Short mmCIF file of C-alpha atoms in Angstrom, two decimals:
data_model
loop_
_atom_site.label_atom_id
_atom_site.label_comp_id
_atom_site.label_asym_id
_atom_site.label_seq_id
_atom_site.Cartn_x
_atom_site.Cartn_y
_atom_site.Cartn_z
CA UNK A 1 99.45 51.07 117.80
CA UNK A 2 100.41 54.30 119.57
CA UNK A 3 103.15 54.92 117.01
CA UNK A 4 100.64 54.55 114.21
CA UNK A 5 98.24 57.02 115.79
CA UNK A 6 100.72 59.82 116.46
CA UNK A 7 100.66 61.08 112.87
CA UNK A 8 96.97 60.60 112.21
CA UNK A 9 95.91 64.10 111.26
CA UNK A 10 94.19 65.50 108.23
CA UNK A 11 94.71 68.22 105.67
CA UNK A 12 91.91 70.52 104.62
CA UNK A 13 92.39 71.72 101.06
CA UNK A 14 90.93 75.14 100.41
CA UNK A 15 89.31 75.47 96.97
CA UNK A 16 91.08 77.57 94.33
CA UNK A 17 88.14 79.94 93.97
CA UNK A 18 85.93 81.35 96.71
CA UNK A 19 82.58 79.63 97.27
CA UNK A 20 79.33 81.14 96.09
CA UNK A 21 77.72 83.34 98.77
CA UNK A 22 80.46 82.53 101.31
CA UNK A 23 80.11 82.25 105.07
CA UNK A 24 82.79 81.43 107.60
CA UNK A 25 82.62 78.29 109.71
CA UNK A 26 85.03 77.76 112.57
CA UNK A 27 86.84 74.49 113.18
CA UNK A 28 87.76 74.29 116.87
CA UNK A 29 90.82 72.22 117.70
CA UNK A 30 90.56 71.31 121.39
CA UNK A 31 93.87 69.46 121.49
CA UNK A 32 92.79 65.87 120.95
CA UNK A 33 89.22 66.52 119.87
CA UNK A 34 87.45 68.85 117.43
CA UNK A 35 84.14 70.63 117.16
CA UNK A 36 82.57 72.85 114.52
CA UNK A 37 80.82 76.21 114.77
CA UNK A 38 78.27 77.08 112.10
CA UNK A 39 76.92 80.61 111.66
CA UNK A 40 73.27 81.41 112.21
CA UNK A 41 71.08 83.14 109.63
CA UNK A 42 72.32 86.53 110.86
CA UNK A 43 75.29 87.75 112.87
CA UNK A 44 73.62 87.43 116.27
CA UNK A 45 74.20 83.75 116.98
CA UNK A 46 76.06 80.60 115.95
CA UNK A 47 75.85 76.93 116.88
CA UNK A 48 78.65 74.68 118.08
CA UNK A 49 78.41 70.97 117.27
CA UNK A 50 80.52 68.12 118.58
CA UNK A 51 80.50 64.34 118.35
CA UNK A 52 81.87 61.77 120.74
CA UNK A 53 81.31 58.80 123.00
CA UNK A 54 78.11 59.10 125.08
CA UNK A 55 79.64 57.89 128.36
CA UNK A 56 82.72 60.08 128.03
CA UNK A 57 81.06 63.32 126.90
CA UNK A 58 77.42 63.31 127.89
CA UNK A 59 77.85 61.48 131.18
CA UNK A 60 81.39 62.82 131.88
CA UNK A 61 82.68 59.32 132.63
CA UNK A 62 86.25 60.25 131.77
CA UNK A 63 88.06 57.43 133.53
CA UNK A 64 90.53 55.22 131.72
CA UNK A 65 88.04 52.33 131.48
CA UNK A 66 85.51 54.48 129.66
CA UNK A 67 88.18 55.86 127.32
CA UNK A 68 89.59 52.41 126.63
CA UNK A 69 86.12 50.98 125.93
CA UNK A 70 85.33 53.83 123.52
CA UNK A 71 88.56 53.26 121.59
CA UNK A 72 88.40 49.47 121.45
CA UNK A 73 84.73 48.73 120.76
CA UNK A 74 81.85 50.54 119.08
CA UNK A 75 79.88 52.44 121.73
CA UNK A 76 76.88 54.73 121.86
CA UNK A 77 77.77 58.03 120.21
CA UNK A 78 76.50 61.48 121.06
CA UNK A 79 75.88 64.74 119.25
CA UNK A 80 76.61 67.81 121.34
CA UNK A 81 75.03 71.15 120.50
CA UNK A 82 75.07 74.63 121.95
CA UNK A 83 73.70 77.88 120.53
CA UNK A 84 76.16 80.69 121.23
CA UNK A 85 75.07 84.32 121.31
CA UNK A 86 77.08 86.91 119.43
CA UNK A 87 78.70 87.32 116.05
CA UNK A 88 80.35 84.17 114.63
CA UNK A 89 83.96 85.27 115.03
CA UNK A 90 87.01 83.91 116.82
CA UNK A 91 86.94 86.40 119.70
CA UNK A 92 83.31 85.69 120.51
CA UNK A 93 83.80 81.92 120.25
CA UNK A 94 86.78 82.00 122.63
CA UNK A 95 84.70 83.97 125.14
CA UNK A 96 81.64 81.68 124.87
CA UNK A 97 83.14 78.18 124.68
CA UNK A 98 84.02 76.90 128.15
CA UNK A 99 86.47 74.19 127.15
CA UNK A 100 90.01 74.80 126.01
CA UNK A 101 90.65 75.73 122.40
CA UNK A 102 94.16 75.11 121.08
CA UNK A 103 93.39 76.64 117.68
CA UNK A 104 90.50 78.10 115.73
CA UNK A 105 90.60 77.49 111.99
CA UNK A 106 88.26 79.75 109.97
CA UNK A 107 87.07 78.21 106.71
CA UNK A 108 84.98 79.82 103.96
CA UNK A 109 82.19 77.66 102.58
CA UNK A 110 79.03 78.22 100.55
CA UNK A 111 76.18 79.45 102.74
CA UNK A 112 73.87 76.90 101.10
CA UNK A 113 76.13 74.04 102.24
CA UNK A 114 76.40 75.47 105.77
CA UNK A 115 72.60 75.73 106.06
CA UNK A 116 72.18 72.20 104.72
CA UNK A 117 74.64 70.74 107.24
CA UNK A 118 73.05 72.68 110.09
CA UNK A 119 69.61 71.41 109.11
CA UNK A 120 70.90 67.83 109.00
CA UNK A 121 72.59 68.10 112.41
CA UNK A 122 69.57 69.80 113.95
CA UNK A 123 67.34 67.03 112.55
CA UNK A 124 69.46 64.40 114.34
CA UNK A 125 69.29 66.50 117.50
CA UNK A 126 65.51 66.99 117.34
CA UNK A 127 64.93 63.31 116.54
CA UNK A 128 66.79 62.31 119.71
CA UNK A 129 65.44 64.98 122.10
CA UNK A 130 64.13 62.33 124.49
CA UNK A 131 67.77 61.43 125.27
CA UNK A 132 68.93 65.03 125.88
CA UNK A 133 71.41 65.52 128.70
CA UNK A 134 73.18 68.78 129.61
CA UNK A 135 76.80 68.52 130.75
CA UNK A 136 78.10 71.69 132.42
CA UNK A 137 81.73 70.59 132.08
CA UNK A 138 81.48 70.84 128.29
CA UNK A 139 78.59 73.36 128.30
CA UNK A 140 76.77 71.32 125.68
CA UNK A 141 73.43 69.60 125.42
CA UNK A 142 73.97 66.03 124.28
CA UNK A 143 71.64 63.61 122.52
CA UNK A 144 72.31 60.09 121.32
CA UNK A 145 73.70 59.91 117.80
CA UNK A 146 72.49 57.09 115.51
CA UNK A 147 75.99 56.05 114.47
CA UNK A 148 78.30 54.17 116.84
CA UNK A 149 81.39 55.88 118.21
CA UNK A 150 84.72 54.11 117.63
CA UNK A 151 88.36 54.87 116.98
CA UNK A 152 87.60 55.07 113.25
CA UNK A 153 84.44 57.13 113.85
CA UNK A 154 85.57 59.62 116.47
CA UNK A 155 85.08 63.38 116.90
CA UNK A 156 87.81 64.28 114.42
CA UNK A 157 86.59 61.81 111.81
CA UNK A 158 83.04 63.12 112.15
CA UNK A 159 84.19 66.73 111.85
CA UNK A 160 86.09 65.70 108.70
CA UNK A 161 82.82 64.29 107.31
CA UNK A 162 81.03 67.53 108.17
CA UNK A 163 83.76 69.51 106.39
CA UNK A 164 83.31 67.32 103.31
CA UNK A 165 79.56 67.96 103.53
CA UNK A 166 80.47 71.66 103.42
CA UNK A 167 82.23 71.10 100.10
CA UNK A 168 85.79 71.06 101.42
CA UNK A 169 88.34 68.44 100.49
CA UNK A 170 89.78 66.64 103.50
CA UNK A 171 92.77 64.38 102.97
CA UNK A 172 93.53 61.70 105.50
CA UNK A 173 91.53 60.22 108.35
CA UNK A 174 92.11 62.29 111.47
CA UNK A 175 92.36 60.23 114.63
CA UNK A 176 93.86 63.14 116.58
CA UNK A 177 93.05 66.79 116.13
CA UNK A 178 96.06 67.66 113.99
CA UNK A 179 94.53 69.78 111.27
CA UNK A 180 96.52 71.36 108.48
CA UNK A 181 95.16 73.73 105.86
CA UNK A 182 96.59 74.19 102.40
CA UNK A 183 95.52 75.99 99.26
CA UNK A 184 94.08 73.99 96.37
CA UNK A 185 96.41 72.65 93.73
#
């Protein structure tokens, strides 16, 4: 199984032509996991979103039993969210995000699609406010997510879905955070 998982990354295919009314979103590669930063309505703030296993991320139960359980069986998922002050650029993100970032991948998308995704994610967050839990280790506020977390529905897979919602083509099903970007064909 480990051999099968080592190559499980994804390729993001940039469109041939620029999107209408473009904005830049930032894909954060944290090594094994991913998160996504969406710009706010102006250049004074942005919001970071992540997805993962509730026990592992929200409750910081990072022992091997928790990790094994999350990979082997569907578990309660979580949506993490944090509003970050400052312009939505790589330098500001690196200074505001408290967890390691292996790579930041800027992607241009249509502003309409970015707003739509942000509204959808914020709706999930607001709907689950009664479950909100802040975790200082990740510097995120977590709420329960309605979809189960599993190996096939992990942080990288969810970020791939979000990128598709933004109008980008994503090839492959990323188990690990091994993102590649190529121009459209």
